[in-house]
Amino acid sequence: MSGHPASSEQWFFAKGQKIDCRTRPLIMGVVNITADSFYDGGHYLKPDRAIAHAMELVGQGADLIDIGGESTRPGSQFISEQDELDRVLPVVEELARRISIPISVDTTKSRVAQCALEYGASIINDVSAMTQDPAMASVVARSGAAVVLMHIQGTPQTMQLAPSYADVVGEVIQFLDARVQDAIRAGIARTNIVLDPGFGFGKLMFHNLELLRRLSSLLTLNRPLLVGLSRKAFIGTIIDKSVEHREWGTAAAIALAVDRGARIIRVHDVAMMMDVVKMAAAASRSWSSHGEGNDA
């Protein structure tokens, strides 16, 4: 692996808890409480099934759990605030009683975020980078929660219709830098911000590949990078596999992302990708200064 210096800060705070990703990449396990997510939609719609799945991911070694009540797959439809609350809150509340690792909630709605934070979540993962709901920034700022700011071109409903960039990496950096500055102006501490380049969100296959090739360029933003590559459509296109059979393509993409500085890896398959992440980090010069003599 080529390796790149990991120059950005590699830790963040979530409600006062320091979450450290300096010595190894962290694994964020996905729990979709949705009817139509692209991979596991409908599997965990009932709270007891979602809770059991989250506990399984924790048992496999997940460092964080990300709970989503509204699908953001291409062409997905908005659901009501109340429907999202009804899906998410029982799961967050019960998991907060059972687990000690941080709970993230994937939402663009400020009231869902506020309630989830009150029920025990400590991270808000907003695919709109807090642009969809103008009240989101104040909710995050008041709570001291961490926030994941993701790049997207368009909305989940429109993002794959005709995405276009002159320079996808440069434009992603420019967008995320602007959103960081807006978050800080809203009262969110810089140390509470995580960035996500948004693989598959308003990007064609060659945009995703260029982002992956040049991922280390985003380290100049000086915040930890989260990547969501798990079973994405562009991987399926390249390897000509349905979503159920993209685990090996996902593994290759994740290994490259780790080598290029990604610190938080959002995945459906925790146990398998944990092995991939550990091996990639051990072999990469991006991690060599931290990896020798530990489990990375």
mmCIF file of C-alpha atoms in Angstrom:
data_model
loop_
_atom_site.group_PDB
_atom_site.id
_atom_site.type_symbol
_atom_site.label_atom_id
_atom_site.label_comp_id
_atom_site.label_asym_id
_atom_site.label_seq_id
_atom_site.Cartn_x
_atom_site.Cartn_y
_atom_site.Cartn_z
ATOM 1 C CA MET A 1 0.000 0.000 0.000
ATOM 2 C CA SER A 2 1.216 3.479 -0.801
ATOM 3 C CA GLY A 3 0.410 5.200 2.503
ATOM 4 C CA HIS A 4 -0.042 8.879 3.222
ATOM 5 C CA PRO A 5 0.785 10.895 6.308
ATOM 6 C CA ALA A 6 -2.268 11.146 8.548
ATOM 7 C CA SER A 7 -1.929 14.826 9.387
ATOM 8 C CA SER A 8 -5.413 15.675 10.589
ATOM 9 C CA GLU A 9 -6.682 15.448 14.150
ATOM 10 C CA GLN A 10 -7.758 11.890 14.823
ATOM 11 C CA TRP A 11 -10.120 12.208 17.765
ATOM 12 C CA PHE A 12 -13.375 13.953 18.507
ATOM 13 C CA PHE A 13 -15.719 14.651 21.406
ATOM 14 C CA ALA A 14 -19.308 13.446 21.754
ATOM 15 C CA LYS A 15 -21.139 14.824 24.794
ATOM 16 C CA GLY A 16 -17.819 15.232 26.542
ATOM 17 C CA GLN A 17 -16.540 11.720 25.752
ATOM 18 C CA LYS A 18 -13.282 11.675 23.811
ATOM 19 C CA ILE A 19 -13.502 9.180 20.965
ATOM 20 C CA ASP A 20 -9.984 8.304 19.878
ATOM 21 C CA CYS A 21 -9.186 6.990 16.410
ATOM 22 C CA ARG A 22 -5.437 7.615 16.474
ATOM 23 C CA THR A 23 -4.222 4.065 17.012
ATOM 24 C CA ARG A 24 -6.666 2.172 14.788
ATOM 25 C CA PRO A 25 -9.687 2.836 12.577
ATOM 26 C CA LEU A 26 -13.032 2.602 14.348
ATOM 27 C CA ILE A 27 -15.881 0.454 13.050
ATOM 28 C CA MET A 28 -19.384 1.947 12.978
ATOM 29 C CA GLY A 29 -22.056 -0.737 12.685
ATOM 30 C CA VAL A 30 -25.199 0.133 10.732
ATOM 31 C CA VAL A 31 -28.713 -0.557 12.035
ATOM 32 C CA ASN A 32 -31.379 0.501 9.534
ATOM 33 C CA ILE A 33 -34.876 0.662 11.036
ATOM 34 C CA THR A 34 -36.388 1.257 7.611
ATOM 35 C CA ALA A 35 -38.649 -0.395 5.088
ATOM 36 C CA ASP A 36 -36.610 0.498 2.011
ATOM 37 C CA SER A 37 -32.874 0.828 2.711
ATOM 38 C CA PHE A 38 -30.901 -0.466 -0.264
ATOM 39 C CA TYR A 39 -29.408 -3.499 1.497
ATOM 40 C CA ASP A 40 -31.332 -4.450 4.650
ATOM 41 C CA GLY A 41 -34.561 -2.494 4.325
ATOM 42 C CA GLY A 42 -37.376 -4.147 6.262
ATOM 43 C CA HIS A 43 -35.131 -6.609 8.119
ATOM 44 C CA TYR A 44 -35.036 -4.639 11.359
ATOM 45 C CA LEU A 45 -38.189 -2.536 11.219
ATOM 46 C CA LYS A 46 -39.490 -3.963 14.501
ATOM 47 C CA PRO A 47 -37.686 -2.511 17.549
ATOM 48 C CA ASP A 48 -36.842 -5.878 19.099
ATOM 49 C CA ARG A 49 -35.170 -7.058 15.881
ATOM 50 C CA ALA A 50 -33.252 -3.792 15.525
ATOM 51 C CA ILE A 51 -32.056 -3.996 19.134
ATOM 52 C CA ALA A 52 -31.011 -7.630 18.726
ATOM 53 C CA HIS A 53 -29.095 -6.784 15.547
ATOM 54 C CA ALA A 54 -27.337 -3.868 17.232
ATOM 55 C CA MET A 55 -26.321 -6.112 20.116
ATOM 56 C CA GLU A 56 -24.977 -8.641 17.613
ATOM 57 C CA LEU A 57 -22.845 -5.931 15.975
ATOM 58 C CA VAL A 58 -21.555 -4.842 19.372
ATOM 59 C CA GLY A 59 -20.643 -8.443 20.092
ATOM 60 C CA GLN A 60 -18.705 -8.551 16.817
ATOM 61 C CA GLY A 61 -16.599 -5.602 17.955
ATOM 62 C CA ALA A 62 -18.343 -2.457 16.686
ATOM 63 C CA ASP A 63 -16.913 0.719 18.236
ATOM 64 C CA LEU A 64 -19.998 2.786 17.412
ATOM 65 C CA ILE A 65 -23.574 2.005 16.411
ATOM 66 C CA ASP A 66 -25.376 4.128 13.805
ATOM 67 C CA ILE A 67 -29.171 3.979 13.887
ATOM 68 C CA GLY A 68 -31.267 5.261 10.996
ATOM 69 C CA GLY A 69 -35.032 5.487 10.725
ATOM 70 C CA GLU A 70 -35.303 6.995 7.233
ATOM 71 C CA SER A 71 -33.739 5.533 4.121
ATOM 72 C CA THR A 72 -31.340 7.745 2.159
ATOM 73 C CA ARG A 73 -30.874 5.386 -0.789
ATOM 74 C CA PRO A 74 -31.192 6.983 -4.239
ATOM 75 C CA GLY A 75 -34.840 7.792 -4.958
ATOM 76 C CA SER A 76 -35.998 7.178 -1.388
ATOM 77 C CA GLN A 77 -38.968 9.113 -0.065
ATOM 78 C CA PHE A 78 -39.150 11.298 3.018
ATOM 79 C CA ILE A 79 -41.037 9.927 6.005
ATOM 80 C CA SER A 80 -42.800 12.030 8.607
ATOM 81 C CA GLU A 81 -41.030 13.281 11.695
ATOM 82 C CA GLN A 82 -43.359 11.246 13.902
ATOM 83 C CA ASP A 83 -42.759 8.038 11.955
ATOM 84 C CA GLU A 84 -39.023 8.515 12.279
ATOM 85 C CA LEU A 85 -39.315 9.189 16.020
ATOM 86 C CA ASP A 86 -41.472 6.094 16.473
ATOM 87 C CA ARG A 87 -38.847 3.951 14.750
ATOM 88 C CA VAL A 88 -35.712 5.382 16.315
ATOM 89 C CA LEU A 89 -36.451 6.327 19.917
ATOM 90 C CA PRO A 90 -37.376 2.905 21.352
ATOM 91 C CA VAL A 91 -34.183 1.452 19.918
ATOM 92 C CA VAL A 92 -31.955 4.294 21.118
ATOM 93 C CA GLU A 93 -33.508 4.208 24.583
ATOM 94 C CA GLU A 94 -33.015 0.469 25.031
ATOM 95 C CA LEU A 95 -29.504 0.401 23.561
ATOM 96 C CA ALA A 96 -28.439 3.284 25.800
ATOM 97 C CA ARG A 97 -29.327 1.056 28.762
ATOM 98 C CA ARG A 98 -27.441 -1.946 27.418
ATOM 99 C CA ILE A 99 -24.254 -0.701 25.766
ATOM 100 C CA SER A 100 -21.444 1.655 26.667
ATOM 101 C CA ILE A 101 -20.194 2.474 23.162
ATOM 102 C CA PRO A 102 -21.428 5.703 21.522
ATOM 103 C CA ILE A 103 -24.759 5.679 19.697
ATOM 104 C CA SER A 104 -25.110 7.696 16.502
ATOM 105 C CA VAL A 105 -28.434 8.607 14.901
ATOM 106 C CA ASP A 106 -28.624 9.101 11.141
ATOM 107 C CA THR A 107 -31.157 11.904 10.644
ATOM 108 C CA THR A 108 -31.659 15.269 8.973
ATOM 109 C CA LYS A 109 -34.498 16.343 11.284
ATOM 110 C CA SER A 110 -33.665 18.518 14.276
ATOM 111 C CA ARG A 111 -36.486 17.228 16.476
ATOM 112 C CA VAL A 112 -35.493 13.613 15.833
ATOM 113 C CA ALA A 113 -31.918 14.566 16.699
ATOM 114 C CA GLN A 114 -32.935 16.381 19.875
ATOM 115 C CA CYS A 115 -35.114 13.530 21.132
ATOM 116 C CA ALA A 116 -32.512 10.897 20.261
ATOM 117 C CA LEU A 117 -29.846 12.844 22.129
ATOM 118 C CA GLU A 118 -32.150 13.064 25.147
ATOM 119 C CA TYR A 119 -32.708 9.291 24.970
ATOM 120 C CA GLY A 120 -28.997 8.500 24.997
ATOM 121 C CA ALA A 121 -27.438 9.089 21.576
ATOM 122 C CA SER A 122 -24.285 11.210 21.458
ATOM 123 C CA ILE A 123 -23.602 11.594 17.703
ATOM 124 C CA ILE A 124 -25.799 12.996 14.932
ATOM 125 C CA ASN A 125 -24.983 11.718 11.456
ATOM 126 C CA ASP A 126 -26.605 14.208 9.067
ATOM 127 C CA VAL A 127 -26.318 13.370 5.354
ATOM 128 C CA SER A 128 -27.339 16.935 4.495
ATOM 129 C CA ALA A 129 -24.505 18.392 6.620
ATOM 130 C CA MET A 130 -27.178 20.340 8.565
ATOM 131 C CA THR A 131 -28.513 22.113 5.472
ATOM 132 C CA GLN A 132 -31.947 20.463 5.342
ATOM 133 C CA ASP A 133 -33.183 21.622 8.755
ATOM 134 C CA PRO A 134 -31.921 25.055 9.871
ATOM 135 C CA ALA A 135 -32.525 24.179 13.531
ATOM 136 C CA MET A 136 -30.151 21.189 13.470
ATOM 137 C CA ALA A 137 -26.995 23.180 14.245
ATOM 138 C CA SER A 138 -28.430 24.723 17.390
ATOM 139 C CA VAL A 139 -29.646 21.315 18.629
ATOM 140 C CA VAL A 140 -26.162 19.859 18.195
ATOM 141 C CA ALA A 141 -24.452 22.902 19.702
ATOM 142 C CA ARG A 142 -26.638 22.939 22.837
ATOM 143 C CA SER A 143 -26.224 19.211 23.441
ATOM 144 C CA GLY A 144 -22.459 18.982 23.035
ATOM 145 C CA ALA A 145 -23.016 16.041 20.684
ATOM 146 C CA ALA A 146 -20.673 15.138 17.864
ATOM 147 C CA VAL A 147 -21.900 15.685 14.327
ATOM 148 C CA VAL A 148 -20.975 13.955 11.077
ATOM 149 C CA LEU A 149 -21.134 16.405 8.169
ATOM 150 C CA MET A 150 -21.491 14.613 4.845
ATOM 151 C CA HIS A 151 -21.138 15.881 1.296
ATOM 152 C CA ILE A 152 -24.117 15.356 -0.976
ATOM 153 C CA GLN A 153 -25.041 16.882 -4.324
ATOM 154 C CA GLY A 154 -28.834 17.245 -4.387
ATOM 155 C CA THR A 155 -31.049 15.190 -2.077
ATOM 156 C CA PRO A 156 -31.528 11.421 -1.764
ATOM 157 C CA GLN A 157 -34.536 11.839 -4.047
ATOM 158 C CA THR A 158 -32.566 13.603 -6.821
ATOM 159 C CA MET A 159 -28.887 12.973 -6.192
ATOM 160 C CA GLN A 160 -28.298 10.269 -8.811
ATOM 161 C CA LEU A 161 -30.269 11.870 -11.659
ATOM 162 C CA ALA A 162 -27.388 13.836 -13.189
ATOM 163 C CA PRO A 163 -24.514 14.528 -10.759
ATOM 164 C CA SER A 164 -21.824 16.733 -12.283
ATOM 165 C CA TYR A 165 -18.472 18.102 -11.095
ATOM 166 C CA ALA A 166 -15.566 19.962 -12.623
ATOM 167 C CA ASP A 167 -13.316 18.548 -9.858
ATOM 168 C CA VAL A 168 -15.145 16.205 -7.493
ATOM 169 C CA VAL A 169 -12.420 16.136 -4.836
ATOM 170 C CA GLY A 170 -11.895 19.888 -4.839
ATOM 171 C CA GLU A 171 -15.630 20.545 -4.666
ATOM 172 C CA VAL A 172 -16.138 18.057 -1.835
ATOM 173 C CA ILE A 173 -13.320 19.718 0.129
ATOM 174 C CA GLN A 174 -14.742 23.180 -0.525
ATOM 175 C CA PHE A 175 -18.241 22.122 0.549
ATOM 176 C CA LEU A 176 -17.090 20.390 3.732
ATOM 177 C CA ASP A 177 -14.800 23.253 4.703
ATOM 178 C CA ALA A 178 -17.706 25.689 4.346
ATOM 179 C CA ARG A 179 -19.981 23.451 6.417
ATOM 180 C CA VAL A 180 -17.339 23.195 9.172
ATOM 181 C CA GLN A 181 -17.090 26.971 9.318
ATOM 182 C CA ASP A 182 -20.891 27.303 9.451
ATOM 183 C CA ALA A 183 -21.053 24.719 12.248
ATOM 184 C CA ILE A 184 -18.440 26.575 14.277
ATOM 185 C CA ARG A 185 -20.318 29.857 13.809
ATOM 186 C CA ALA A 186 -23.440 28.095 15.118
ATOM 187 C CA GLY A 187 -21.609 27.199 18.326
ATOM 188 C CA ILE A 188 -20.446 23.647 17.569
ATOM 189 C CA ALA A 189 -16.890 22.989 18.731
ATOM 190 C CA ARG A 190 -14.498 22.074 15.940
ATOM 191 C CA THR A 191 -13.433 19.093 18.046
ATOM 192 C CA ASN A 192 -17.002 17.718 17.826
ATOM 193 C CA ILE A 193 -17.019 17.519 14.019
ATOM 194 C CA VAL A 194 -16.412 14.455 11.822
ATOM 195 C CA LEU A 195 -16.429 14.631 8.010
ATOM 196 C CA ASP A 196 -17.789 12.207 5.414
ATOM 197 C CA PRO A 197 -17.082 12.632 1.669
ATOM 198 C CA GLY A 198 -20.412 10.974 0.841
ATOM 199 C CA PHE A 199 -19.550 8.037 -1.392
ATOM 200 C CA GLY A 200 -22.601 7.308 -3.555
ATOM 201 C CA PHE A 201 -24.446 10.494 -2.632
ATOM 202 C CA GLY A 202 -24.767 12.520 -5.820
ATOM 203 C CA LYS A 203 -21.801 10.843 -7.477
ATOM 204 C CA LEU A 204 -21.337 8.617 -10.516
ATOM 205 C CA MET A 205 -18.973 5.651 -10.501
ATOM 206 C CA PHE A 206 -15.950 7.619 -11.716
ATOM 207 C CA HIS A 207 -16.623 10.353 -9.124
ATOM 208 C CA ASN A 208 -16.565 7.739 -6.368
ATOM 209 C CA LEU A 209 -13.368 6.207 -7.714
ATOM 210 C CA GLU A 210 -11.655 9.590 -7.920
ATOM 211 C CA LEU A 211 -12.686 10.349 -4.344
ATOM 212 C CA LEU A 212 -11.285 7.027 -3.203
ATOM 213 C CA ARG A 213 -8.023 7.535 -5.103
ATOM 214 C CA ARG A 214 -7.509 11.008 -3.645
ATOM 215 C CA LEU A 215 -9.121 10.515 -0.240
ATOM 216 C CA SER A 216 -5.988 11.635 1.590
ATOM 217 C CA SER A 217 -6.512 15.124 0.130
ATOM 218 C CA LEU A 218 -9.371 15.550 2.606
ATOM 219 C CA LEU A 219 -6.946 15.260 5.521
ATOM 220 C CA THR A 220 -6.175 18.941 4.976
ATOM 221 C CA LEU A 221 -9.557 19.673 6.591
ATOM 222 C CA ASN A 222 -8.018 18.511 9.889
ATOM 223 C CA ARG A 223 -10.985 16.490 11.098
ATOM 224 C CA PRO A 224 -11.442 12.695 11.299
ATOM 225 C CA LEU A 225 -12.801 11.152 8.107
ATOM 226 C CA LEU A 226 -15.730 8.731 8.160
ATOM 227 C CA VAL A 227 -16.413 6.697 5.034
ATOM 228 C CA GLY A 228 -19.503 4.726 4.074
ATOM 229 C CA LEU A 229 -18.526 2.314 1.306
ATOM 230 C CA SER A 230 -20.408 -0.764 2.434
ATOM 231 C CA ARG A 231 -22.046 -2.589 -0.503
ATOM 232 C CA LYS A 232 -22.498 0.638 -2.493
ATOM 233 C CA ALA A 233 -23.882 0.589 -6.032
ATOM 234 C CA PHE A 234 -20.639 1.685 -7.685
ATOM 235 C CA ILE A 235 -18.910 -1.348 -6.166
ATOM 236 C CA GLY A 236 -21.652 -3.556 -7.586
ATOM 237 C CA THR A 237 -21.201 -1.986 -11.010
ATOM 238 C CA ILE A 238 -17.457 -2.634 -11.024
ATOM 239 C CA ILE A 239 -17.605 -6.244 -9.832
ATOM 240 C CA ASP A 240 -20.988 -7.006 -11.463
ATOM 241 C CA LYS A 241 -22.563 -8.308 -8.261
ATOM 242 C CA SER A 242 -25.919 -7.745 -6.574
ATOM 243 C CA VAL A 243 -26.006 -5.992 -3.212
ATOM 244 C CA GLU A 244 -26.053 -9.325 -1.368
ATOM 245 C CA HIS A 245 -22.698 -10.320 -2.892
ATOM 246 C CA ARG A 246 -20.598 -7.147 -2.624
ATOM 247 C CA GLU A 247 -18.712 -7.959 0.578
ATOM 248 C CA TRP A 248 -15.391 -8.644 -1.145
ATOM 249 C CA GLY A 249 -15.596 -5.536 -3.301
ATOM 250 C CA THR A 250 -16.454 -3.600 -0.157
ATOM 251 C CA ALA A 251 -13.427 -5.092 1.598
ATOM 252 C CA ALA A 252 -11.087 -3.885 -1.163
ATOM 253 C CA ALA A 253 -12.536 -0.363 -1.113
ATOM 254 C CA ILE A 254 -12.313 -0.169 2.676
ATOM 255 C CA ALA A 255 -8.692 -1.339 2.698
ATOM 256 C CA LEU A 256 -7.812 1.466 0.283
ATOM 257 C CA ALA A 257 -9.762 4.017 2.334
ATOM 258 C CA VAL A 258 -7.952 3.015 5.527
ATOM 259 C CA ASP A 259 -4.603 3.317 3.743
ATOM 260 C CA ARG A 260 -5.588 6.826 2.634
ATOM 261 C CA GLY A 261 -6.489 8.079 6.083
ATOM 262 C CA ALA A 262 -10.106 7.140 6.826
ATOM 263 C CA ARG A 263 -10.541 6.808 10.587
ATOM 264 C CA ILE A 264 -14.154 5.661 10.971
ATOM 265 C CA ILE A 265 -15.542 2.928 8.716
ATOM 266 C CA ARG A 266 -19.331 2.636 8.509
ATOM 267 C CA VAL A 267 -20.300 -0.937 7.598
ATOM 268 C CA HIS A 268 -23.079 -3.517 7.599
ATOM 269 C CA ASP A 269 -20.711 -6.482 8.121
ATOM 270 C CA VAL A 270 -18.813 -5.677 11.298
ATOM 271 C CA ALA A 271 -16.919 -8.911 11.979
ATOM 272 C CA MET A 272 -15.611 -9.323 8.443
ATOM 273 C CA MET A 273 -14.685 -5.678 7.945
ATOM 274 C CA MET A 274 -12.981 -5.529 11.344
ATOM 275 C CA ASP A 275 -10.422 -8.009 10.011
ATOM 276 C CA VAL A 276 -10.028 -5.987 6.809
ATOM 277 C CA VAL A 277 -9.514 -2.744 8.720
ATOM 278 C CA LYS A 278 -6.970 -4.237 11.120
ATOM 279 C CA MET A 279 -4.914 -5.742 8.295
ATOM 280 C CA ALA A 280 -5.055 -2.614 6.157
ATOM 281 C CA ALA A 281 -4.004 -0.395 9.050
ATOM 282 C CA ALA A 282 -1.124 -2.711 9.980
ATOM 283 C CA ALA A 283 0.211 -2.658 6.407
ATOM 284 C CA SER A 284 -0.247 1.071 5.787
ATOM 285 C CA ARG A 285 2.332 3.780 6.402
ATOM 286 C CA SER A 286 -0.591 6.026 7.324
ATOM 287 C CA TRP A 287 -0.831 4.034 10.553
ATOM 288 C CA SER A 288 2.710 2.691 11.010
ATOM 289 C CA SER A 289 3.689 5.206 13.679
ATOM 290 C CA HIS A 290 0.823 3.980 15.853
ATOM 291 C CA GLY A 291 0.341 0.404 14.751
ATOM 292 C CA GLU A 292 3.487 -1.368 15.859
ATOM 293 C CA GLY A 293 3.084 -3.253 19.086
ATOM 294 C CA ASN A 294 -0.694 -3.092 19.242
ATOM 295 C CA ASP A 295 -3.670 -4.783 17.632
ATOM 296 C CA ALA A 296 -4.061 -2.402 14.693
#
